Amino acid sequence: MNGTRRRPWWRKRPALITGVVVLAALLAGAGFYARERAVFAVPSVESQKLADGTQLKFKTAGENVEVYRDGSWQPFFAQGVNLGATLPGYFPGELPIAKSDYLRWFGEIKAMGANVIRIYTRHEPVFYESLVEYNRKHADDPLYFIQGIWSPEEELISKQDAYDSDIESAFRQEIENDVKAVYGDVTLPEAQGQASGTYKANAGPYLLGWSVGTEWDPEMVANTNKKHPDNASYVGPFFATTAKATPFEAWLAEMVDYAAKTEAIYGWRHPMSFTDWVTTDVLSHPNEPLFTEDMVSVDATHVKPVQWSAGYFATYHVYPYYPDFFRYDDKTGKTDTYAAYLQKLKAYHKGMPIMVTEYGVPSSAGISHAAPLGRSQGGQNETEQGKVDAELTGLIHDSGYAGAILFMWQDEWFKKTWNTMPMELPEDRRAYWLNVLTNEKQFGVLGMYSGLTGKLILDGEDGDWDKLKPADKTELKADVPGIVKLEAAHDEAYVYLGIHLDHPFDPAKEKVEIGADTLPGGNRHGSELPDKTLDEGLETLVTIGSDRETGVKIAARYDMEKRLYGYVYGMIDMSKQELKDDSGLFNDWKLPVSLKMEPPDTKYAHPFEDSNAGKLRRGTDNPASAAYDSLAMWQYKGGFIELRIPWMLLGMADPSSLQAVSYDMPQKEFKTTKIDGIRFVPWIVDKETNEVKGLEAETAEGTYPATKLPKYTWKGWDTVTYMERLKPSYDEMRDEFEKIGGKPKTGG
């Protein structure tokens, strides 16, 4: 898992990764014709052959998907995971995954009990080659896949019209490229953000079905319907609309039909579907406050197969925390609104198969949406993540669905989330560091961990610090009675601190405070600095004491939540005192989870809600320990305290280029300042007397000369070091998949 991977022409920064057409006319009644180009040998897979020679491996029957196996059609429950197309240090479209990665992952995915993987966009040729190679070696129990076809998402949102000729042309081309790629019959030139290369491996025999398109923007759907009232019908050779169809659904039927036409040439037919999500579902949600989340429906029952023997099914992305009606449908917090939703959605689609092809929760420290029953978007450790993911999987299966495809297999560092996005700058460097406050980065059951993971283990033991190379750690000046030594290190996710005391640490009697000076300005005094004043201010303050009080606070004038959502948007209060430099106030470090909105923008008033992202959980991040907690941030034993602090909690917008969030008031996003390091200022407070140990030297002005302390410095990086490891959530999913056994509840 070592080596340098090819980087595309549009992104020239180096990244060393360690750690790991026009459709030809159909022959009448034939459905396909002989190919003129030689392709990889077609895998020998048991299938049903129709009279015209067309092959079927999967088809729909009533509310089930069925697989042709042992000479007959058998009910099949698709249990699996979504598979991303990138690795830490890379962005979408760069597609660096090697055959060795795929083959290793396929084995692990199969061992988890999955029978299907879903890819939501076309991968590089190596994916299909690797899948064919893996399945040939496991012919008795292959790993199938669902191929997603990416629609022109950004263009649809910007133009708000699905019938735009450029959009239609681009989508048809993408459909054609993806079908040809699956059947190993195309060479695609390099293009930014897209997979390319020569596709030779025929993976078609291992395909379960097609999922056309992405999550639909509701305003685009509504505008398309309004703009094209006369386009509410489509009849193609393979798919058509019903009398109830809308213009957008007719457009979708045409795109699904085009995918069918393109596949039919290859002598195979697979079940067809288009992607949908809760925002454009077919149900009414009176408790949903946002109009756009319940303004328009995209109805899979309004599209029907005409002459497509493989059949047709519905697919939805259903997460338990979004939209907000999952919270508001039950004020008691005791009713399982997710289970209730699944049952209603299933009942509506009576008579046809329906799958949930994305669901799950992340194992991130940061939260961006709150949900009932502990199913929020973030805030769960990896064990808690697994319990929720397994529980959701069981609910989907037991509700009679035809499949449950978890989101997702591997963590993705390039991802962004609405409540941290304004501070992650420059945005084109997100993949170079792991912001554990951004929940979208940590949905995987395969963890992608920053470079010191496993080298520095939070357990209160200092032996691993001793083993670090001198170049990988720095001893910082402390000058505090009681502190013998203060060490620092860092990786792509955290700054690590090791504090050696000359006495056993007793959080009932004392607190260790460590101020962080990142920029000019900040708090030079405050209640946390009893009777002391610094010659330079602090942006953030780390308190180490009891479990309840240990965490990171932020100087009021530097408070990112209050500056953006208070000063700029007026959703929360930011007082005059907080606006002052050296206000002496340190606020809890918070992230919003729901914004304040009121009529007429919403159906009813929607309060501002947030969560404390600065709390530091005590525990161990040692996966070999029964007490393993992936969100543990500190631990102590005797006179040694160690902690890790997420970069963003220290005000960093991008540690890889030494960019810190500046004091400038933001607009849609913040501004940044390049810094040369972070100065850590430690002291100890006696809880009983409030006496401060440390900060004793004074300047002529009577202040403590914090500026005399050297800064912790590091070099920027374009090189990403990471390690991959299966999370406890993998084990939870393995147990759930074993229980289900690939058999649907309905008709199983």
Short mmCIF file of C-alpha atoms in Angstrom, two decimals, residues 40-224:
data_model
loop_
_atom_site.label_atom_id
_atom_site.label_comp_id
_atom_site.label_asym_id
_atom_site.label_seq_id
_atom_site.Cartn_x
_atom_site.Cartn_y
_atom_site.Cartn_z
CA PHE A 40 -12.00 -8.87 -22.72
CA ALA A 41 -13.38 -12.38 -22.65
CA VAL A 42 -16.93 -12.36 -21.30
CA PRO A 43 -17.09 -13.99 -17.87
CA SER A 44 -19.05 -17.23 -17.74
CA VAL A 45 -21.98 -16.47 -15.44
CA GLU A 46 -25.12 -18.54 -15.06
CA SER A 47 -28.02 -16.66 -16.63
CA GLN A 48 -31.35 -17.17 -18.30
CA LYS A 49 -31.37 -16.84 -22.08
CA LEU A 50 -34.47 -15.53 -23.77
CA ALA A 51 -35.65 -16.64 -27.20
CA ASP A 52 -33.86 -13.77 -28.92
CA GLY A 53 -30.58 -14.57 -27.12
CA THR A 54 -30.86 -11.82 -24.50
CA GLN A 55 -29.40 -12.81 -21.12
CA LEU A 56 -30.87 -12.11 -17.68
CA LYS A 57 -29.11 -12.53 -14.36
CA PHE A 58 -31.40 -10.31 -12.29
CA LYS A 59 -35.01 -9.30 -12.76
CA THR A 60 -37.86 -7.88 -10.73
CA ALA A 61 -40.88 -9.95 -9.74
CA GLY A 62 -43.64 -8.28 -7.76
CA GLU A 63 -41.98 -6.55 -4.83
CA ASN A 64 -38.76 -8.55 -5.06
CA VAL A 65 -35.56 -8.57 -7.02
CA GLU A 66 -34.68 -12.09 -8.14
CA VAL A 67 -31.40 -13.71 -9.16
CA TYR A 68 -31.04 -16.61 -11.60
CA ARG A 69 -29.15 -19.26 -9.67
CA ASP A 70 -28.99 -23.06 -9.79
CA GLY A 71 -31.31 -23.13 -12.78
CA SER A 72 -34.14 -21.10 -11.24
CA TRP A 73 -35.19 -17.62 -10.19
CA GLN A 74 -34.69 -16.99 -6.47
CA PRO A 75 -35.61 -13.99 -4.24
CA PHE A 76 -32.57 -11.78 -3.58
CA PHE A 77 -32.08 -9.09 -0.94
CA ALA A 78 -29.40 -6.61 -1.97
CA GLN A 79 -27.32 -5.99 1.16
CA GLY A 80 -24.22 -3.95 0.61
CA VAL A 81 -22.29 -0.71 0.71
CA ASN A 82 -21.65 2.29 -1.48
CA LEU A 83 -18.06 2.49 -2.69
CA GLY A 84 -16.37 5.85 -3.22
CA ALA A 85 -13.89 6.59 -5.96
CA THR A 86 -11.07 8.33 -4.13
CA LEU A 87 -8.55 8.26 -1.26
CA PRO A 88 -7.15 10.80 1.23
CA GLY A 89 -5.14 13.44 -0.60
CA TYR A 90 -7.28 13.25 -3.73
CA PHE A 91 -10.41 14.92 -5.02
CA PRO A 92 -13.39 13.59 -7.01
CA GLY A 93 -12.36 12.78 -10.55
CA GLU A 94 -8.73 12.08 -9.65
CA LEU A 95 -9.60 8.42 -8.99
CA PRO A 96 -6.33 7.11 -7.54
CA ILE A 97 -7.53 3.71 -6.33
CA ALA A 98 -5.29 0.84 -7.47
CA LYS A 99 -6.19 -2.77 -8.26
CA SER A 100 -4.60 -3.91 -5.02
CA ASP A 101 -6.95 -1.56 -3.11
CA TYR A 102 -10.03 -2.81 -4.93
CA LEU A 103 -9.14 -6.48 -4.56
CA ARG A 104 -8.41 -6.05 -0.85
CA TRP A 105 -11.64 -4.12 -0.34
CA PHE A 106 -13.75 -6.60 -2.30
CA GLY A 107 -12.55 -9.39 -0.03
CA GLU A 108 -13.33 -7.35 3.09
CA ILE A 109 -16.72 -6.29 1.75
CA LYS A 110 -17.63 -9.90 0.98
CA ALA A 111 -16.41 -11.01 4.41
CA MET A 112 -18.75 -8.41 5.90
CA GLY A 113 -21.62 -10.33 4.32
CA ALA A 114 -22.38 -7.89 1.53
CA ASN A 115 -23.53 -9.27 -1.80
CA VAL A 116 -23.70 -5.95 -3.63
CA ILE A 117 -21.70 -2.76 -3.91
CA ARG A 118 -23.10 0.41 -5.40
CA ILE A 119 -21.00 2.97 -7.21
CA TYR A 120 -22.80 6.26 -7.69
CA THR A 121 -20.66 7.26 -10.66
CA ARG A 122 -18.38 5.62 -13.20
CA HIS A 123 -15.00 4.50 -11.86
CA GLU A 124 -11.73 4.13 -13.71
CA PRO A 125 -11.22 0.97 -15.83
CA VAL A 126 -9.27 -0.65 -12.98
CA PHE A 127 -12.46 -0.97 -10.94
CA TYR A 128 -14.21 -3.10 -13.54
CA GLU A 129 -11.06 -5.10 -14.27
CA SER A 130 -10.59 -5.76 -10.56
CA LEU A 131 -14.21 -6.78 -10.04
CA VAL A 132 -14.09 -9.25 -12.93
CA GLU A 133 -10.81 -10.66 -11.65
CA TYR A 134 -12.16 -11.01 -8.11
CA ASN A 135 -15.39 -12.64 -9.24
CA ARG A 136 -13.65 -15.12 -11.52
CA LYS A 137 -11.76 -16.32 -8.45
CA HIS A 138 -15.01 -16.48 -6.46
CA ALA A 139 -17.34 -17.73 -9.17
CA ASP A 140 -19.49 -19.65 -6.70
CA ASP A 141 -20.30 -16.50 -4.71
CA PRO A 142 -19.52 -13.33 -6.68
CA LEU A 143 -19.89 -9.73 -5.60
CA TYR A 144 -22.49 -7.91 -7.72
CA PHE A 145 -22.78 -4.18 -8.27
CA ILE A 146 -25.28 -1.43 -8.97
CA GLN A 147 -24.01 1.17 -11.44
CA GLY A 148 -25.06 4.74 -10.76
CA ILE A 149 -25.13 7.16 -13.68
CA TRP A 150 -24.30 10.72 -12.65
CA SER A 151 -26.63 13.38 -14.02
CA PRO A 152 -25.39 16.93 -14.84
CA GLU A 153 -26.17 18.04 -11.29
CA GLU A 154 -24.60 21.49 -11.29
CA GLU A 155 -26.08 22.38 -14.69
CA LEU A 156 -29.54 21.21 -13.61
CA ILE A 157 -29.37 23.43 -10.53
CA SER A 158 -28.03 26.46 -12.40
CA LYS A 159 -30.36 26.23 -15.44
CA GLN A 160 -33.40 24.91 -13.55
CA ASP A 161 -34.62 23.06 -16.66
CA ALA A 162 -34.07 19.37 -17.34
CA TYR A 163 -35.12 19.80 -20.98
CA ASP A 164 -32.26 22.18 -21.72
CA SER A 165 -30.61 20.80 -24.86
CA ASP A 166 -27.08 20.94 -23.43
CA ILE A 167 -28.19 19.09 -20.29
CA GLU A 168 -30.00 16.42 -22.26
CA SER A 169 -27.02 15.94 -24.55
CA ALA A 170 -24.58 15.73 -21.65
CA PHE A 171 -26.74 13.26 -19.73
CA ARG A 172 -27.22 11.02 -22.77
CA GLN A 173 -23.48 11.02 -23.33
CA GLU A 174 -22.87 10.10 -19.69
CA ILE A 175 -25.39 7.26 -19.92
CA GLU A 176 -23.75 5.98 -23.07
CA ASN A 177 -20.25 6.23 -21.58
CA ASP A 178 -21.27 4.39 -18.43
CA VAL A 179 -23.00 1.54 -20.24
CA LYS A 180 -20.06 1.09 -22.58
CA ALA A 181 -17.66 1.23 -19.63
CA VAL A 182 -19.54 -1.53 -17.80
CA TYR A 183 -19.37 -3.72 -20.92
CA GLY A 184 -15.70 -2.92 -21.56
CA ASP A 185 -16.26 -1.21 -24.87
CA VAL A 186 -15.01 2.37 -24.80
CA THR A 187 -11.95 4.59 -24.54
CA LEU A 188 -12.61 7.91 -22.82
CA PRO A 189 -10.14 10.81 -22.88
CA GLU A 190 -9.05 12.49 -19.67
CA ALA A 191 -11.54 15.10 -18.50
CA GLN A 192 -11.65 17.03 -15.25
CA GLY A 193 -13.81 15.33 -12.66
CA GLN A 194 -14.54 12.23 -14.75
CA ALA A 195 -13.17 8.72 -14.99
CA SER A 196 -11.30 8.01 -18.19
CA GLY A 197 -9.14 5.45 -19.95
CA THR A 198 -9.64 2.31 -22.01
CA TYR A 199 -12.40 0.06 -20.69
CA LYS A 200 -11.81 -3.53 -21.77
CA ALA A 201 -13.21 -5.68 -18.96
CA ASN A 202 -16.83 -6.79 -19.42
CA ALA A 203 -18.38 -6.49 -15.96
CA GLY A 204 -21.95 -6.62 -17.30
CA PRO A 205 -22.60 -10.20 -16.15
CA TYR A 206 -22.04 -9.07 -12.53
CA LEU A 207 -24.36 -6.08 -12.73
CA LEU A 208 -27.48 -6.13 -10.56
CA GLY A 209 -29.05 -3.01 -11.99
CA TRP A 210 -28.80 0.61 -13.09
CA SER A 211 -29.53 3.69 -10.98
CA VAL A 212 -29.96 6.67 -13.29
CA GLY A 213 -29.33 10.18 -12.01
CA THR A 214 -28.62 11.87 -8.69
CA GLU A 215 -30.67 13.55 -5.94
CA TRP A 216 -33.02 16.00 -7.66
CA ASP A 217 -33.16 19.69 -6.76
CA PRO A 218 -36.85 20.32 -5.95
CA GLU A 219 -36.91 23.83 -7.40
CA MET A 220 -35.45 22.50 -10.65
CA VAL A 221 -38.10 19.78 -10.79
CA ALA A 222 -40.91 22.25 -10.11
CA ASN A 223 -39.57 24.71 -12.70
CA THR A 224 -39.21 21.96 -15.31
#
